PDB file of C-alpha atoms in Angstrom:
ATOM      1  CA  UNK G   1       0.014-123.801-116.187  1.00  0.00           C
ATOM      2  CA  UNK G   2      -1.150-122.872-119.678  1.00  0.00           C
ATOM      3  CA  UNK G   3       0.718-119.891-121.155  1.00  0.00           C
ATOM      4  CA  UNK G   4      -2.541-117.946-121.441  1.00  0.00           C
ATOM      5  CA  UNK G   5      -3.323-118.516-117.775  1.00  0.00           C
ATOM      6  CA  UNK G   6       0.269-117.774-116.741  1.00  0.00           C
ATOM      7  CA  UNK G   7      -0.013-114.423-118.516  1.00  0.00           C
ATOM      8  CA  UNK G   8      -3.295-113.676-116.734  1.00  0.00           C
ATOM      9  CA  UNK G   9      -1.829-114.760-113.406  1.00  0.00           C
ATOM     10  CA  UNK G  10       1.168-112.475-113.960  1.00  0.00           C
ATOM     11  CA  UNK G  11      -1.205-109.585-114.709  1.00  0.00           C
ATOM     12  CA  UNK G  12      -3.209-110.387-111.573  1.00  0.00           C
ATOM     13  CA  UNK G  13      -0.015-110.237-109.485  1.00  0.00           C
ATOM     14  CA  UNK G  14       0.965-106.924-111.097  1.00  0.00           C
ATOM     15  CA  UNK G  15      -2.409-105.393-110.214  1.00  0.00           C
ATOM     16  CA  UNK G  16      -2.068-106.707-106.651  1.00  0.00           C
ATOM     17  CA  UNK G  17       1.477-105.293-106.416  1.00  0.00           C
ATOM     18  CA  UNK G  18       0.260-101.804-107.309  1.00  0.00           C
ATOM     19  CA  UNK G  19      -2.412-102.041-104.624  1.00  0.00           C
ATOM     20  CA  UNK G  20       0.233-103.160-102.123  1.00  0.00           C
ATOM     21  CA  UNK G  21       2.197-100.014-102.968  1.00  0.00           C
ATOM     22  CA  UNK G  22      -0.866 -97.848-102.345  1.00  0.00           C
ATOM     23  CA  UNK G  23      -1.710 -99.268 -98.914  1.00  0.00           C
ATOM     24  CA  UNK G  24       1.532-100.594 -97.411  1.00  0.00           C
ATOM     25  CA  UNK G  25       2.324 -97.393 -95.508  1.00  0.00           C
ATOM     26  CA  UNK G  26      -1.199 -96.869 -94.162  1.00  0.00           C
ATOM     27  CA  UNK G  27      -2.103 -97.356 -90.518  1.00  0.00           C
ATOM     28  CA  UNK G  28      -5.047 -99.552 -89.539  1.00  0.00           C
ATOM     29  CA  UNK G  29      -6.924 -96.376 -88.655  1.00  0.00           C
ATOM     30  CA  UNK G  30      -6.415 -95.037 -92.179  1.00  0.00           C
ATOM     31  CA  UNK G  31      -7.674 -98.335 -93.627  1.00  0.00           C
ATOM     32  CA  UNK G  32     -10.978 -98.069 -91.749  1.00  0.00           C
ATOM     33  CA  UNK G  33     -11.580 -94.306 -91.846  1.00  0.00           C
ATOM     34  CA  UNK G  34     -14.312 -93.205 -94.237  1.00  0.00           C
ATOM     35  CA  UNK G  35     -13.848 -89.897 -96.044  1.00  0.00           C
ATOM     36  CA  UNK G  36     -17.604 -89.275 -95.584  1.00  0.00           C
ATOM     37  CA  UNK G  37     -20.632 -91.226 -94.367  1.00  0.00           C
ATOM     38  CA  UNK G  38     -21.680 -92.216 -97.883  1.00  0.00           C
ATOM     39  CA  UNK G  39     -18.177 -93.324 -98.961  1.00  0.00           C
ATOM     40  CA  UNK G  40     -16.498 -96.690 -98.581  1.00  0.00           C
ATOM     41  CA  UNK G  41     -13.212 -96.961 -96.745  1.00  0.00           C
ATOM     42  CA  UNK G  42     -10.108 -98.745 -97.996  1.00  0.00           C
ATOM     43  CA  UNK G  43     -10.804-101.782 -95.795  1.00  0.00           C
ATOM     44  CA  UNK G  44     -14.290-102.306 -97.235  1.00  0.00           C
ATOM     45  CA  UNK G  45     -13.086-101.820-100.809  1.00  0.00           C
ATOM     46  CA  UNK G  46     -10.296-104.357-100.431  1.00  0.00           C
ATOM     47  CA  UNK G  47     -12.326-106.889 -98.474  1.00  0.00           C
ATOM     48  CA  UNK G  48     -15.070-106.710-101.121  1.00  0.00           C
ATOM     49  CA  UNK G  49     -12.475-107.188-103.847  1.00  0.00           C
ATOM     50  CA  UNK G  50     -10.981-110.196-102.075  1.00  0.00           C
ATOM     51  CA  UNK G  51     -14.369-111.834-101.581  1.00  0.00           C
ATOM     52  CA  UNK G  52     -15.247-111.378-105.249  1.00  0.00           C
ATOM     53  CA  UNK G  53     -11.886-112.860-106.220  1.00  0.00           C
ATOM     54  CA  UNK G  54     -12.530-115.860-103.969  1.00  0.00           C
ATOM     55  CA  UNK G  55     -15.933-116.404-105.541  1.00  0.00           C
ATOM     56  CA  UNK G  56     -14.500-116.169-109.061  1.00  0.00           C
ATOM     57  CA  UNK G  57     -11.541-118.451-108.271  1.00  0.00           C
ATOM     58  CA  UNK G  58     -13.907-121.058-106.823  1.00  0.00           C
ATOM     59  CA  UNK G  59     -16.101-120.806-109.927  1.00  0.00           C
ATOM     60  CA  UNK G  60     -13.036-121.375-112.106  1.00  0.00           C
ATOM     61  CA  UNK G  61     -12.639-124.673-110.262  1.00  0.00           C
ATOM     62  CA  UNK G  62     -16.288-125.571-110.852  1.00  0.00           C
ATOM     63  CA  UNK G  63     -17.405-124.793-107.304  1.00  0.00           C
ATOM     64  CA  UNK G  64     -20.430-122.713-106.296  1.00  0.00           C
ATOM     65  CA  UNK G  65     -19.396-120.822-103.172  1.00  0.00           C
ATOM     66  CA  UNK G  66     -21.777-118.947-100.909  1.00  0.00           C
ATOM     67  CA  UNK G  67     -19.870-115.684-100.523  1.00  0.00           C
ATOM     68  CA  UNK G  68     -21.550-112.371 -99.707  1.00  0.00           C
ATOM     69  CA  UNK G  69     -19.199-109.925-101.408  1.00  0.00           C
ATOM     70  CA  UNK G  70     -21.412-106.936-100.527  1.00  0.00           C
ATOM     71  CA  UNK G  71     -21.040-107.525 -96.775  1.00  0.00           C
ATOM     72  CA  UNK G  72     -17.941-105.306 -96.377  1.00  0.00           C
ATOM     73  CA  UNK G  73     -19.871-102.331 -97.751  1.00  0.00           C
ATOM     74  CA  UNK G  74     -22.613-102.859 -95.165  1.00  0.00           C
ATOM     75  CA  UNK G  75     -20.284-103.507 -92.216  1.00  0.00           C
ATOM     76  CA  UNK G  76     -19.630-101.043 -89.407  1.00  0.00           C
ATOM     77  CA  UNK G  77     -16.239-102.459 -88.424  1.00  0.00           C
ATOM     78  CA  UNK G  78     -13.412-104.176 -90.290  1.00  0.00           C
ATOM     79  CA  UNK G  79     -10.555-106.462 -89.242  1.00  0.00           C
ATOM     80  CA  UNK G  80      -7.551-105.063 -91.108  1.00  0.00           C
ATOM     81  CA  UNK G  81      -5.263-107.933 -90.074  1.00  0.00           C
ATOM     82  CA  UNK G  82      -7.793-110.427 -91.469  1.00  0.00           C
ATOM     83  CA  UNK G  83      -8.048-108.480 -94.728  1.00  0.00           C
ATOM     84  CA  UNK G  84      -4.259-108.427 -95.092  1.00  0.00           C
ATOM     85  CA  UNK G  85      -4.154-112.169 -94.445  1.00  0.00           C
ATOM     86  CA  UNK G  86      -6.892-112.752 -97.023  1.00  0.00           C
ATOM     87  CA  UNK G  87      -4.851-110.688 -99.492  1.00  0.00           C
ATOM     88  CA  UNK G  88      -1.866-113.028 -99.240  1.00  0.00           C
ATOM     89  CA  UNK G  89      -4.115-116.102 -99.326  1.00  0.00           C
ATOM     90  CA  UNK G  90      -5.912-114.876-102.455  1.00  0.00           C
ATOM     91  CA  UNK G  91      -2.646-114.756-104.342  1.00  0.00           C
ATOM     92  CA  UNK G  92      -2.218-118.474-103.606  1.00  0.00           C
ATOM     93  CA  UNK G  93      -5.855-119.168-104.494  1.00  0.00           C
ATOM     94  CA  UNK G  94      -5.432-117.386-107.824  1.00  0.00           C
ATOM     95  CA  UNK G  95      -2.400-119.463-108.710  1.00  0.00           C
ATOM     96  CA  UNK G  96      -4.233-122.651-107.793  1.00  0.00           C
ATOM     97  CA  UNK G  97      -7.364-121.712-109.752  1.00  0.00           C
ATOM     98  CA  UNK G  98      -5.468-120.592-112.851  1.00  0.00           C
ATOM     99  CA  UNK G  99      -3.015-123.518-112.786  1.00  0.00           C
ATOM    100  CA  UNK G 100      -5.576-126.306-112.881  1.00  0.00           C
ATOM    101  CA  UNK G 101      -7.393-125.134-116.016  1.00  0.00           C
ATOM    102  CA  UNK G 102      -6.941-127.039-119.261  1.00  0.00           C
ATOM    103  CA  UNK G 103      -7.393-125.488-122.700  1.00  0.00           C
ATOM    104  CA  UNK G 104     -10.759-127.253-123.026  1.00  0.00           C
ATOM    105  CA  UNK G 105     -11.974-126.006-119.629  1.00  0.00           C
ATOM    106  CA  UNK G 106     -11.347-122.388-120.623  1.00  0.00           C
ATOM    107  CA  UNK G 107     -14.333-122.598-122.984  1.00  0.00           C
ATOM    108  CA  UNK G 108     -16.650-124.116-120.340  1.00  0.00           C
ATOM    109  CA  UNK G 109     -19.301-121.924-118.692  1.00  0.00           C
ATOM    110  CA  UNK G 110     -17.760-119.927-115.869  1.00  0.00           C
ATOM    111  CA  UNK G 111     -20.441-117.758-114.294  1.00  0.00           C
ATOM    112  CA  UNK G 112     -23.471-115.585-114.819  1.00  0.00           C
ATOM    113  CA  UNK G 113     -22.417-112.003-114.127  1.00  0.00           C
ATOM    114  CA  UNK G 114     -23.938-108.577-114.565  1.00  0.00           C
ATOM    115  CA  UNK G 115     -22.455-108.517-118.072  1.00  0.00           C
ATOM    116  CA  UNK G 116     -24.061-111.872-118.909  1.00  0.00           C
ATOM    117  CA  UNK G 117     -22.807-115.432-119.034  1.00  0.00           C
ATOM    118  CA  UNK G 118     -19.044-115.825-119.372  1.00  0.00           C
ATOM    119  CA  UNK G 119     -16.780-118.797-119.968  1.00  0.00           C
ATOM    120  CA  UNK G 120     -13.895-119.619-117.640  1.00  0.00           C
ATOM    121  CA  UNK G 121     -11.364-117.743-119.784  1.00  0.00           C
ATOM    122  CA  UNK G 122     -13.513-114.626-119.585  1.00  0.00           C
ATOM    123  CA  UNK G 123     -14.138-115.151-115.867  1.00  0.00           C
ATOM    124  CA  UNK G 124     -10.400-115.159-115.157  1.00  0.00           C
ATOM    125  CA  UNK G 125     -10.012-111.913-117.098  1.00  0.00           C
ATOM    126  CA  UNK G 126     -13.065-110.419-115.388  1.00  0.00           C
ATOM    127  CA  UNK G 127     -11.626-111.222-111.945  1.00  0.00           C
ATOM    128  CA  UNK G 128      -8.590-109.115-112.801  1.00  0.00           C
ATOM    129  CA  UNK G 129     -10.717-106.341-114.304  1.00  0.00           C
ATOM    130  CA  UNK G 130     -12.883-106.200-111.182  1.00  0.00           C
ATOM    131  CA  UNK G 131      -9.840-105.888-108.926  1.00  0.00           C
ATOM    132  CA  UNK G 132      -8.328-103.233-111.197  1.00  0.00           C
ATOM    133  CA  UNK G 133     -11.614-101.307-111.109  1.00  0.00           C
ATOM    134  CA  UNK G 134     -11.614-101.159-107.311  1.00  0.00           C
ATOM    135  CA  UNK G 135      -7.880-100.423-107.321  1.00  0.00           C
ATOM    136  CA  UNK G 136      -8.807 -97.100-108.906  1.00  0.00           C
ATOM    137  CA  UNK G 137     -10.955 -96.156-105.908  1.00  0.00           C
ATOM    138  CA  UNK G 138      -8.083 -96.290-103.436  1.00  0.00           C
ATOM    139  CA  UNK G 139      -6.287 -93.101-104.584  1.00  0.00           C
ATOM    140  CA  UNK G 140      -9.604 -91.239-104.451  1.00  0.00           C
ATOM    141  CA  UNK G 141     -10.260 -92.341-100.863  1.00  0.00           C
ATOM    142  CA  UNK G 142      -6.692 -91.483 -99.895  1.00  0.00           C
ATOM    143  CA  UNK G 143      -6.997 -88.038-101.486  1.00  0.00           C
ATOM    144  CA  UNK G 144     -10.292 -87.344 -99.706  1.00  0.00           C
ATOM    145  CA  UNK G 145      -8.678 -88.408 -96.411  1.00  0.00           C
ATOM    146  CA  UNK G 146      -5.702 -86.140 -97.079  1.00  0.00           C
ATOM    147  CA  UNK G 147      -3.235 -89.041 -97.141  1.00  0.00           C
TER     148      UNK G 147
END
């Protein structure tokens, strides 16, 4: 793995580790409880994050996946065990996606995002930024739930 991608992968794992610390002691009921009707719960936030990661990791490999990352926010029930399993699987998917990239591929087009078109280097960084963004929502939800 290129040093640049190893550094990004290490950062990705560090962000994931902090999320693990925030949710490891929660019950399944706490994962799915919404602090209010118009708020997302922890399950929907994490499932959304995982689906976005999967889409970005596939795009890093040149694939065009059909993943509806908004679905968890529209759902009325969530499978916490499935989300936890996806979490572990995404860490493997990240390693695989980051490891296969060559220096030349990092400059190739990666995706069209809300911020505009990004190359694969930027897409890898954006995947981490997106996860870190949603990471910040978890303490707010926990505080509103009194956890």
